[in-house]
Tab-separated table of C-alpha atoms and ligand atoms in Angstrom:
chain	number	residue	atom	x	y	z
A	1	UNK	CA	91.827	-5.617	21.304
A	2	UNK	CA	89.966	-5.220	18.585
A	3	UNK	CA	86.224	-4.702	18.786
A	4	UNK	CA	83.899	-7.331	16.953
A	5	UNK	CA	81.310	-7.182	14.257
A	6	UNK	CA	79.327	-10.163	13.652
A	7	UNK	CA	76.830	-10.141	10.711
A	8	UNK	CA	74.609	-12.671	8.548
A	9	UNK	CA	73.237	-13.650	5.618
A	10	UNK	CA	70.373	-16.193	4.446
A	11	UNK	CA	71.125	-18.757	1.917
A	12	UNK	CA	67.777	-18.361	0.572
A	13	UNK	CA	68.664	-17.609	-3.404
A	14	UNK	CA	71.119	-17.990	-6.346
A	15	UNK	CA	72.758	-15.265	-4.642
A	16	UNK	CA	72.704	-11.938	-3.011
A	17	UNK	CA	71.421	-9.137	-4.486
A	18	UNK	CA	72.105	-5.766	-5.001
A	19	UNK	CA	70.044	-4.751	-1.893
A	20	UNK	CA	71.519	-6.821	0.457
A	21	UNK	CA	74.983	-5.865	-1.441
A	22	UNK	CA	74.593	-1.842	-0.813
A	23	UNK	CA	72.406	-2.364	1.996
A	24	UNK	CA	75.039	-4.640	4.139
A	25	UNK	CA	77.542	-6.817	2.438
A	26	UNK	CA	79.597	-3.991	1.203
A	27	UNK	CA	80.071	-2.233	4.852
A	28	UNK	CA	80.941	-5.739	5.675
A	29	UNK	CA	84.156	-5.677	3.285
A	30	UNK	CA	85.404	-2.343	4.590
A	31	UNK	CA	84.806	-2.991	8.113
A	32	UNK	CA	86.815	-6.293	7.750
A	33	UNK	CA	90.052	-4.044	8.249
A	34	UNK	CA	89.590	-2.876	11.385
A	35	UNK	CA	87.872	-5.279	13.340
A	36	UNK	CA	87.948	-8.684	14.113
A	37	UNK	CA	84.594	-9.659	11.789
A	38	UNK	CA	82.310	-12.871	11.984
A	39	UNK	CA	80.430	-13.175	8.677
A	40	UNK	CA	77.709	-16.124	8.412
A	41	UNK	CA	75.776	-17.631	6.256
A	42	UNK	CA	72.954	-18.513	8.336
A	43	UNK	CA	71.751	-21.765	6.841
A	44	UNK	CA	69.389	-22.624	9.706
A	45	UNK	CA	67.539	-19.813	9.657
A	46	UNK	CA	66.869	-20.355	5.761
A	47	UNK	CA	65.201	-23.896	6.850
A	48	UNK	CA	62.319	-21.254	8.908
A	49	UNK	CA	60.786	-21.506	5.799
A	50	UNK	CA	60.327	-24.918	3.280
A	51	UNK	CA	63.447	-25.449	1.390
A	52	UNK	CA	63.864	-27.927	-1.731
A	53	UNK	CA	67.282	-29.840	-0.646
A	54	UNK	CA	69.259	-29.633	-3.876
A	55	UNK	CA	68.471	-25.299	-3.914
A	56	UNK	CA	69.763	-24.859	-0.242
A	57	UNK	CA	72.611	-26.933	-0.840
A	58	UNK	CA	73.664	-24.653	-4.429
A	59	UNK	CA	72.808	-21.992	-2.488
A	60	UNK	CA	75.036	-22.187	0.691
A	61	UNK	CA	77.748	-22.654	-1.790
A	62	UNK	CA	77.056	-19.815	-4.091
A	63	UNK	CA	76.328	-17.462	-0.738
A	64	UNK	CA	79.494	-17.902	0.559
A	65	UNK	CA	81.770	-17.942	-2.873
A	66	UNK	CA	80.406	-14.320	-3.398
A	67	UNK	CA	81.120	-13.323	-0.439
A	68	UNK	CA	84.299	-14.330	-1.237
A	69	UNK	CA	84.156	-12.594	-4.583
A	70	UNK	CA	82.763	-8.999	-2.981
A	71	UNK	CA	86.248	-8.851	-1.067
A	72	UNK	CA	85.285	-10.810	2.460
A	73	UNK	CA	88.866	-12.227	3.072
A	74	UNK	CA	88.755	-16.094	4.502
A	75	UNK	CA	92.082	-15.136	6.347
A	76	UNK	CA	91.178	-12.113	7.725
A	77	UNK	CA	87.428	-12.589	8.550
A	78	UNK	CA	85.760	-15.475	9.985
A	79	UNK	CA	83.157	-16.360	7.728
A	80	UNK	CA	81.456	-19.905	8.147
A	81	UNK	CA	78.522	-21.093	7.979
A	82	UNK	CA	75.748	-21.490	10.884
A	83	UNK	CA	75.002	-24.866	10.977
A	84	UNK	CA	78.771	-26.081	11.188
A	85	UNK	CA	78.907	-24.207	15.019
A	86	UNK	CA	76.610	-26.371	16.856
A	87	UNK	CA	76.622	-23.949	20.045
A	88	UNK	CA	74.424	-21.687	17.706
A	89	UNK	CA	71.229	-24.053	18.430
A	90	UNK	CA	72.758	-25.089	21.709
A	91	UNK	CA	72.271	-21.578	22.915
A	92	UNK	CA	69.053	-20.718	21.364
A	93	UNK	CA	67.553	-23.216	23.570
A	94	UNK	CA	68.538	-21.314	26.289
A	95	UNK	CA	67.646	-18.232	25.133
A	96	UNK	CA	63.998	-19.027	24.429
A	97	UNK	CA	63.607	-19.664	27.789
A	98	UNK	CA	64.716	-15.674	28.490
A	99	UNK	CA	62.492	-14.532	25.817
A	100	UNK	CA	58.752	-13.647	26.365
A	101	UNK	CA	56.325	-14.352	23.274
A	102	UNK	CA	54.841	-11.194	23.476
A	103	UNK	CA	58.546	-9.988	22.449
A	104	UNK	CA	58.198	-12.486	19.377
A	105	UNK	CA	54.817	-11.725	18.976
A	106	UNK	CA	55.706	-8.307	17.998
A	107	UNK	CA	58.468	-9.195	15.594
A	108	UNK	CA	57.062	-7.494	11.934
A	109	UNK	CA	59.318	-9.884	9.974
A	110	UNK	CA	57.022	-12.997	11.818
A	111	UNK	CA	54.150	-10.996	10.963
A	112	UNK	CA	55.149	-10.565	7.132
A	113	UNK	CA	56.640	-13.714	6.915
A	114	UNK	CA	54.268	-16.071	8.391
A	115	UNK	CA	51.451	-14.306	6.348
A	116	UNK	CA	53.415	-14.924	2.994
A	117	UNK	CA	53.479	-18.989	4.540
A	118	UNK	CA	50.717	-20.988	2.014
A	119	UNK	CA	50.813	-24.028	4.177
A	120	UNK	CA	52.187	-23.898	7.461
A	121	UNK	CA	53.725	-21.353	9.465
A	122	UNK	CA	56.742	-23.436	11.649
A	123	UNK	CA	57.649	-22.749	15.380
A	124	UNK	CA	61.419	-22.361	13.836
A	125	UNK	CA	59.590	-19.145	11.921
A	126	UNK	CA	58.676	-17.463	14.953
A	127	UNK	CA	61.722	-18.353	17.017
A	128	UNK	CA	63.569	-17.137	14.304
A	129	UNK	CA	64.705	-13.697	16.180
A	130	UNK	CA	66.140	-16.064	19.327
A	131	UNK	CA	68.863	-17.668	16.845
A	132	UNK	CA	69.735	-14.379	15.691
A	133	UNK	CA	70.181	-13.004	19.015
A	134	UNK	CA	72.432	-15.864	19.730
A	135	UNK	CA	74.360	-15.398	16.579
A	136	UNK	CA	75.096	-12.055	17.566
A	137	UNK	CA	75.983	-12.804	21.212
A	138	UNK	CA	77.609	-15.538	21.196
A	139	UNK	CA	81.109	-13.168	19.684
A	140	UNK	CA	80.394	-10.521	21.969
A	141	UNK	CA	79.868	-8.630	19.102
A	142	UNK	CA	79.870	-4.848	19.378
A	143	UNK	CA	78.895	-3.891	15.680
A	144	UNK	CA	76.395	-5.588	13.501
A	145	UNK	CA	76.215	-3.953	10.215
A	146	UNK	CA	72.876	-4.235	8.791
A	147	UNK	CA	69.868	-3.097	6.614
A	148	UNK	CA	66.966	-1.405	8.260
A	149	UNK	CA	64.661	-4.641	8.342
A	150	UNK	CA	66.835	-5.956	10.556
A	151	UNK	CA	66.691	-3.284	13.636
A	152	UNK	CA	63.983	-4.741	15.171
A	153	UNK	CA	65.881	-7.994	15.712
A	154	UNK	CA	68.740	-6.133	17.106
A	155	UNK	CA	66.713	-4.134	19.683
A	156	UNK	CA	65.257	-7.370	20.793
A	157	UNK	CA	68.687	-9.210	21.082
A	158	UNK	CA	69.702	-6.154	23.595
A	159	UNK	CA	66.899	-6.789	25.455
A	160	UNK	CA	67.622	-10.480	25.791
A	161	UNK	CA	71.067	-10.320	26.644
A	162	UNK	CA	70.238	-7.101	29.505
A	163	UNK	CA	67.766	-9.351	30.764
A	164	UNK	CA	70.480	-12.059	31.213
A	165	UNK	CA	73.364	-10.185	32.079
A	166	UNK	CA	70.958	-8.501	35.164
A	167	UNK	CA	70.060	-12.097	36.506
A	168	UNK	CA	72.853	-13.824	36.100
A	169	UNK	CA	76.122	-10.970	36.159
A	170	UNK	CA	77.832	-9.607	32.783
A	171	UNK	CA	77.956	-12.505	30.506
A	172	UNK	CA	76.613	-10.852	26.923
A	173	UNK	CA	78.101	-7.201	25.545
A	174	UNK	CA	75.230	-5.292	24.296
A	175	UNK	CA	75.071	-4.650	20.142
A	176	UNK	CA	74.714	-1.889	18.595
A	177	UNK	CA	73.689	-2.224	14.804
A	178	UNK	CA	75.357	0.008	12.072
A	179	UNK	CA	72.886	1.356	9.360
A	180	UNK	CA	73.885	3.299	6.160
A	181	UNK	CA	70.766	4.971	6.067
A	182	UNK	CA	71.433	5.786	2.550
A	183	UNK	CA	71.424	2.480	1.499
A	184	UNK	CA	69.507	1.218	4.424
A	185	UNK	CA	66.161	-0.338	2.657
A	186	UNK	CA	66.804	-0.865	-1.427
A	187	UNK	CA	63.248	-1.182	-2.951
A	188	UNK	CA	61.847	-3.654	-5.195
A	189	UNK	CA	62.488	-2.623	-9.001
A	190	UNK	CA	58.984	-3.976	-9.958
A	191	UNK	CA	57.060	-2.381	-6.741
A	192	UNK	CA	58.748	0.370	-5.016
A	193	UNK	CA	56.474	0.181	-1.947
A	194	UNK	CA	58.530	-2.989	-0.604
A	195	UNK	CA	61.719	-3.756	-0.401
A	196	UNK	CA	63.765	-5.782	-2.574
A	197	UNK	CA	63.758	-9.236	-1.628
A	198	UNK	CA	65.395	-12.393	-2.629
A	199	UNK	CA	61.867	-14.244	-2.481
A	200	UNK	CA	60.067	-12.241	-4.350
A	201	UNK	CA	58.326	-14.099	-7.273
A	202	UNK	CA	58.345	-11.206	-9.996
A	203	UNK	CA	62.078	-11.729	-11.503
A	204	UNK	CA	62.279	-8.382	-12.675
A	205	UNK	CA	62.031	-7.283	-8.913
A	206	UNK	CA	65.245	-8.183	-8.037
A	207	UNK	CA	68.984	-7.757	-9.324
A	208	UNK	CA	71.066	-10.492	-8.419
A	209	UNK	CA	74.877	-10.277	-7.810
A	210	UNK	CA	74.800	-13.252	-10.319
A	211	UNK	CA	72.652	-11.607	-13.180
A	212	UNK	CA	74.191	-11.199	-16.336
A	213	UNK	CA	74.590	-8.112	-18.198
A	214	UNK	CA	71.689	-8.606	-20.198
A	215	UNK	CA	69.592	-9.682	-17.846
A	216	UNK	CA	70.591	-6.280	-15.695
A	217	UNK	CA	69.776	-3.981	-18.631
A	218	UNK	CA	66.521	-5.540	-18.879
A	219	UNK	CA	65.368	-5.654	-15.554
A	220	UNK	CA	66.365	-2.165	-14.985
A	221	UNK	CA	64.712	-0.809	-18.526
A	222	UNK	CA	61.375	-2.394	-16.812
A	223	UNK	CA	61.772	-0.649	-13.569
A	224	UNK	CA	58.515	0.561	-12.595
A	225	UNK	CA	59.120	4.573	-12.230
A	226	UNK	CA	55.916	6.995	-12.694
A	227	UNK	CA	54.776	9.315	-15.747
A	228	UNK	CA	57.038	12.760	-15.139
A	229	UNK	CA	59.755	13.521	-17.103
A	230	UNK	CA	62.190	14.865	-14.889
A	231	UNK	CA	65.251	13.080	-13.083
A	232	UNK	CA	65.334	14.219	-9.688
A	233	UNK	CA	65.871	13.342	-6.063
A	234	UNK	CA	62.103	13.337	-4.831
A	235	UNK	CA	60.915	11.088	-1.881
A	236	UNK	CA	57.315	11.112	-3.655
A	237	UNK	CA	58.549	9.316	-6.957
A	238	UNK	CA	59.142	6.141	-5.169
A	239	UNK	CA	60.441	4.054	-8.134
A	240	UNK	CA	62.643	7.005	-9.800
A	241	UNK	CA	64.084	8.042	-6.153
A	242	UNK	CA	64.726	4.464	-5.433
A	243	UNK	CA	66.682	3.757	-8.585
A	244	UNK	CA	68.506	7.094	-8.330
A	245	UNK	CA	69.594	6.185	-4.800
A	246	UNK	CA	70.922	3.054	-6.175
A	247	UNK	CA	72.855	5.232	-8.909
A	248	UNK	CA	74.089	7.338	-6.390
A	249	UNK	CA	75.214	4.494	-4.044
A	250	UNK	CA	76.932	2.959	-7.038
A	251	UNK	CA	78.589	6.123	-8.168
A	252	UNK	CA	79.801	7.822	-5.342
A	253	UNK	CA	78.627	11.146	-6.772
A	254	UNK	CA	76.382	13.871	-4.820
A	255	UNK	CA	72.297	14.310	-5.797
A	256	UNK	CA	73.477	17.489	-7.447
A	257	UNK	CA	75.819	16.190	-9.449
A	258	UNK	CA	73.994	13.322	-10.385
A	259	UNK	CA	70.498	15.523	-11.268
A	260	UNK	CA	73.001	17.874	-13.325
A	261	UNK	CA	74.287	14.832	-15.544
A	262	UNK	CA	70.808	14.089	-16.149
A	263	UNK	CA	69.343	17.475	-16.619
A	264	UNK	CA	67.155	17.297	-19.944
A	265	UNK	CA	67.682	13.754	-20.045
A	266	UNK	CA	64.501	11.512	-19.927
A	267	UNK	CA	64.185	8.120	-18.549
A	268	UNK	CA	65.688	5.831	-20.713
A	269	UNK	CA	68.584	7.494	-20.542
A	270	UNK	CA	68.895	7.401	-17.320
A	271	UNK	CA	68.271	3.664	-16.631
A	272	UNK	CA	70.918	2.777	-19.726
A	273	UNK	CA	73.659	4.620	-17.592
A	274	UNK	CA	72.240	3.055	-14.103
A	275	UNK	CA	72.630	-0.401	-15.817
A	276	UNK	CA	75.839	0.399	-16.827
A	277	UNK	CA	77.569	1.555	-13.555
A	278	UNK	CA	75.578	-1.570	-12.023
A	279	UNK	CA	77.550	-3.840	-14.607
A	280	UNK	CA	80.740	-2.037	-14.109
A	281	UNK	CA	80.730	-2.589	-10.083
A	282	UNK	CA	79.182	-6.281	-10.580
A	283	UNK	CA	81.505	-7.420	-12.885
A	284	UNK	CA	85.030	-8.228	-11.187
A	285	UNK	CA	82.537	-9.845	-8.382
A	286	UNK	CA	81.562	-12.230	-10.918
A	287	UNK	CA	85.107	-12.861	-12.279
A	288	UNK	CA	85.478	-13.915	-8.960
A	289	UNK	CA	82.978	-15.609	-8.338
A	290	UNK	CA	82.878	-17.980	-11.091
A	291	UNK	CA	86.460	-19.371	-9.758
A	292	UNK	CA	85.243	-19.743	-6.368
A	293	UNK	CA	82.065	-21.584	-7.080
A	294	UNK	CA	84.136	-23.985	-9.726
A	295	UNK	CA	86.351	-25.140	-6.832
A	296	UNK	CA	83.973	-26.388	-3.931
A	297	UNK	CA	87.343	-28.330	-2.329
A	298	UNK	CA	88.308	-24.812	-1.080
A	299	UNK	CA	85.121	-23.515	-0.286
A	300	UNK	CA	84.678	-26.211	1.952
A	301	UNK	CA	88.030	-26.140	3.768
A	302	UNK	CA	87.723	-22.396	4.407
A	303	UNK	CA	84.311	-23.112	6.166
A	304	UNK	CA	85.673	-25.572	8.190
A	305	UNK	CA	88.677	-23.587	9.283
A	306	UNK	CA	86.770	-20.888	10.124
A	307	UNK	CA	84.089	-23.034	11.566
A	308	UNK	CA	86.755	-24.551	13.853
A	309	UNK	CA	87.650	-20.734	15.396
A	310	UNK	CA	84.308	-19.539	15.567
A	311	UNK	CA	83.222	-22.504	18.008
A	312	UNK	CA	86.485	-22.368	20.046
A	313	UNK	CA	84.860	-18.902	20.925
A	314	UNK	CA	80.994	-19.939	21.202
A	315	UNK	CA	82.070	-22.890	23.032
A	316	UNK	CA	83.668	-20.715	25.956
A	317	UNK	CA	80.459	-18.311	25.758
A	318	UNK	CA	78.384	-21.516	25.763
A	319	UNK	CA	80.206	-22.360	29.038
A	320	UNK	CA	80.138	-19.358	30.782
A	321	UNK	CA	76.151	-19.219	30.345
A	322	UNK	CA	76.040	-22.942	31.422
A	323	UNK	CA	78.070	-22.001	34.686
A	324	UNK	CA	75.952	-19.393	35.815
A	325	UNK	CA	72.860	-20.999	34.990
A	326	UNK	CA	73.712	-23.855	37.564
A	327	UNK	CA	74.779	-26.763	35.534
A	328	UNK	CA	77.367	-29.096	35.973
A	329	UNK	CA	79.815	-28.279	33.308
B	1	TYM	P1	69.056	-11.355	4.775
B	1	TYM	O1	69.661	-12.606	4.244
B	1	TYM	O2	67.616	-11.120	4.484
B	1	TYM	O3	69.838	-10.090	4.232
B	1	TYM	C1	71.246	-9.936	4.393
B	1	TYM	C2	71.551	-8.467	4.683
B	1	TYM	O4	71.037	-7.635	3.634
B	1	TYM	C3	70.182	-6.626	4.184
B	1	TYM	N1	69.095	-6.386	3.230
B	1	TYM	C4	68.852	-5.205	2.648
B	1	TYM	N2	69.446	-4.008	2.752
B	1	TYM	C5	68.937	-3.000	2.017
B	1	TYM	N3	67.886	-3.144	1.167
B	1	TYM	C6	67.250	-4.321	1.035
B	1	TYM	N4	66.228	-4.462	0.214
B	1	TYM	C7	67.738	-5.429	1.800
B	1	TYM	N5	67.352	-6.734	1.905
B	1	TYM	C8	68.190	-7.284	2.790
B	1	TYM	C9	69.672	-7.211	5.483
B	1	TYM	O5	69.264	-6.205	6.373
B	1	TYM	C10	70.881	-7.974	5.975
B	1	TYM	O6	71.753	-7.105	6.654
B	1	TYM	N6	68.173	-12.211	9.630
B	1	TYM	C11	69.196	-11.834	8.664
B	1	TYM	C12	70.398	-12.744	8.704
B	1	TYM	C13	71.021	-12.888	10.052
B	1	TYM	C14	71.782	-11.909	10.737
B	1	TYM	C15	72.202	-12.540	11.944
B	1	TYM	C16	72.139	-10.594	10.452
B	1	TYM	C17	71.012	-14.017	10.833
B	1	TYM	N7	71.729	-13.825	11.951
B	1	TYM	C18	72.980	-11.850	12.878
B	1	TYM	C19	72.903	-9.897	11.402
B	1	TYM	C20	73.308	-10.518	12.584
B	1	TYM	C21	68.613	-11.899	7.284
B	1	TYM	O7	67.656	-12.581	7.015
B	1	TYM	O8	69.318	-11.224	6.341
């Protein structure tokens, strides 16, 4: 039997960017081959925060058409979307009632999240963690492969499902999440003390898997970097080391290598050839893409046949919790 990896993504922009891309999607295409993989675009957990109805909708579609376009295969992987596996919510119900709020209370996504909130901050916000444990553990998953912000979500789903499992007998397999640290936490191109987000207001923060060529070269020329000449691997330099880590992810080559090429070689330099590789590797995604997203008729059936599998296999997990809970099943 093959062991399972289950991972997620938000619907929550035009499309992914190149954070989550070298942070998480792109394990998620090689690890495809040897296991069997749940992918999900988790459209409930977008609605934690206010949505506009006509964005979400785009945005489901364009989330999982790239996926498509990065390499997930529909026939290998099950990749569906959240909402269409009703036991997801089913089972989050149960699972708040195994979950203490100090162990929400301490979640730092709530904390940076529901500060960011202008109006209201929702209950869905702070349970937020509870549907993700449920994601996980409803596939027995044993990999989840991640960036770093999400570690704190996985510790807490192991702590959910041991609490579980030692009341009511082995029901949930315990997670284990799979970092690249390399690649783990991408920074913002605009502010290299947080991480590049898909919400982030500044445009020039973020480089979307959808962003045209132009649009790449300019958002990397603005990169905020520092006033030193030299191209080098150095922690301190925030912006430089973050952009170089994205060259080096992109390139495959070593930090040696890569601070020989540029020996001499000043800034702009440097960022022309980082927008460059980033074109090169973004642009047979986008080839892709734009035939998946023109043909929503076979978006939508591969969601629903992989919909269909996914809840003949959260159904039976659904059950099994519902047996040992006491109810009449
Ligand atoms: P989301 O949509 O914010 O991000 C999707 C994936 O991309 C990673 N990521 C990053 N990696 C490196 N650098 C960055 N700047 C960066 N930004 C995002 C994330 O860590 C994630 O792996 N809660 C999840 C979605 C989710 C999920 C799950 C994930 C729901 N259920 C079950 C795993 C398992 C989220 O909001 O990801």
């Amino acid at each position: 039997m093959k062991k399972v990896i289950f991972s997620g993504i938000q619907p929550s922009a035009q499309s992914p960017h190149i954070g989550n891309y070298l942070g998480a999607l792109r394990q998620w295409v090689e690890l495809q081959k040897n296991y069997q993989a749940y992918y999900c675009v988790v459209d409930l957990h977008a609605i934690t925060v206010p949505q506009e109805k006509k964005k979400l909708n785009d945005s489901i579609y364009a989330t999982y058409a790239m996926l498509l376009a990065i390499g997930i295969d529909p026939n290998m992987s099950n990749i569906f979307v959240q909402s269409h596996v009703r036991q997801h919510t089913e089972l989050t119900w149960i699972l708040n009632c195994f979950t203490h709020l100090g162990e929400l209370n301490r979640m730092t996504q709530f904390k940076e999240k529901s500060a960011k909130q202008t109006k209201i901050v929702s209950a869905g916000l702070y349970d937020y963690p509870v549907l993700m444990a449920v994601d996980i553990l409803l596939y027995h998953t044993n990999i989840i492969p991640v960036g770093e912000d999400q570690v704190q979500h996985i510790e807490l789903t192991r702590d959910i499902a041991d609490r579980f499992n030692n009341a009511y007998g082995e029901v949930f397999t315990l997670p284990t999440a799979r970092i690249v640290k390399e690649t783990a936490r991408i920074m913002s191109l605009s502010d290299p003390k947080n991480k590049m987000s898909k919400s982030d207001a500044n445009l020039n923060a973020t480089v979307f898997l959808t962003d045209k060529p132009d649009v790449i070269r300019k958002k990397i020329m603005s990169a905020v970097t520092d006033s030193k000449k030299s191209i080098e691997f150095d922690k301190k330099r925030l912006g430089l080391y973050n952009l170089l880590g994205i060259y080096k992810a992109v390139t495959g080559e070593s930090e040696k290598e890569i601070e020989n090429h540029f020996s001499g070689k000043g800034y702009k330099e440097f960022k022309s050839e980082l927008a460059e590789a980033l074109i090169e590797i973004i642009k047979p995604m986008q080839q892709k893409y734009t035939t998946y997203i023109a043909d929503k008729t076979t978006l939508e059936i591969y969601m629903r046949q992989n919909a269909h599998k996914a809840a003949i296999v959260a159904e039976q997990t659904v059950r099994r919790v519902k047996e040992k809970l006491g109810f009449i099943i």
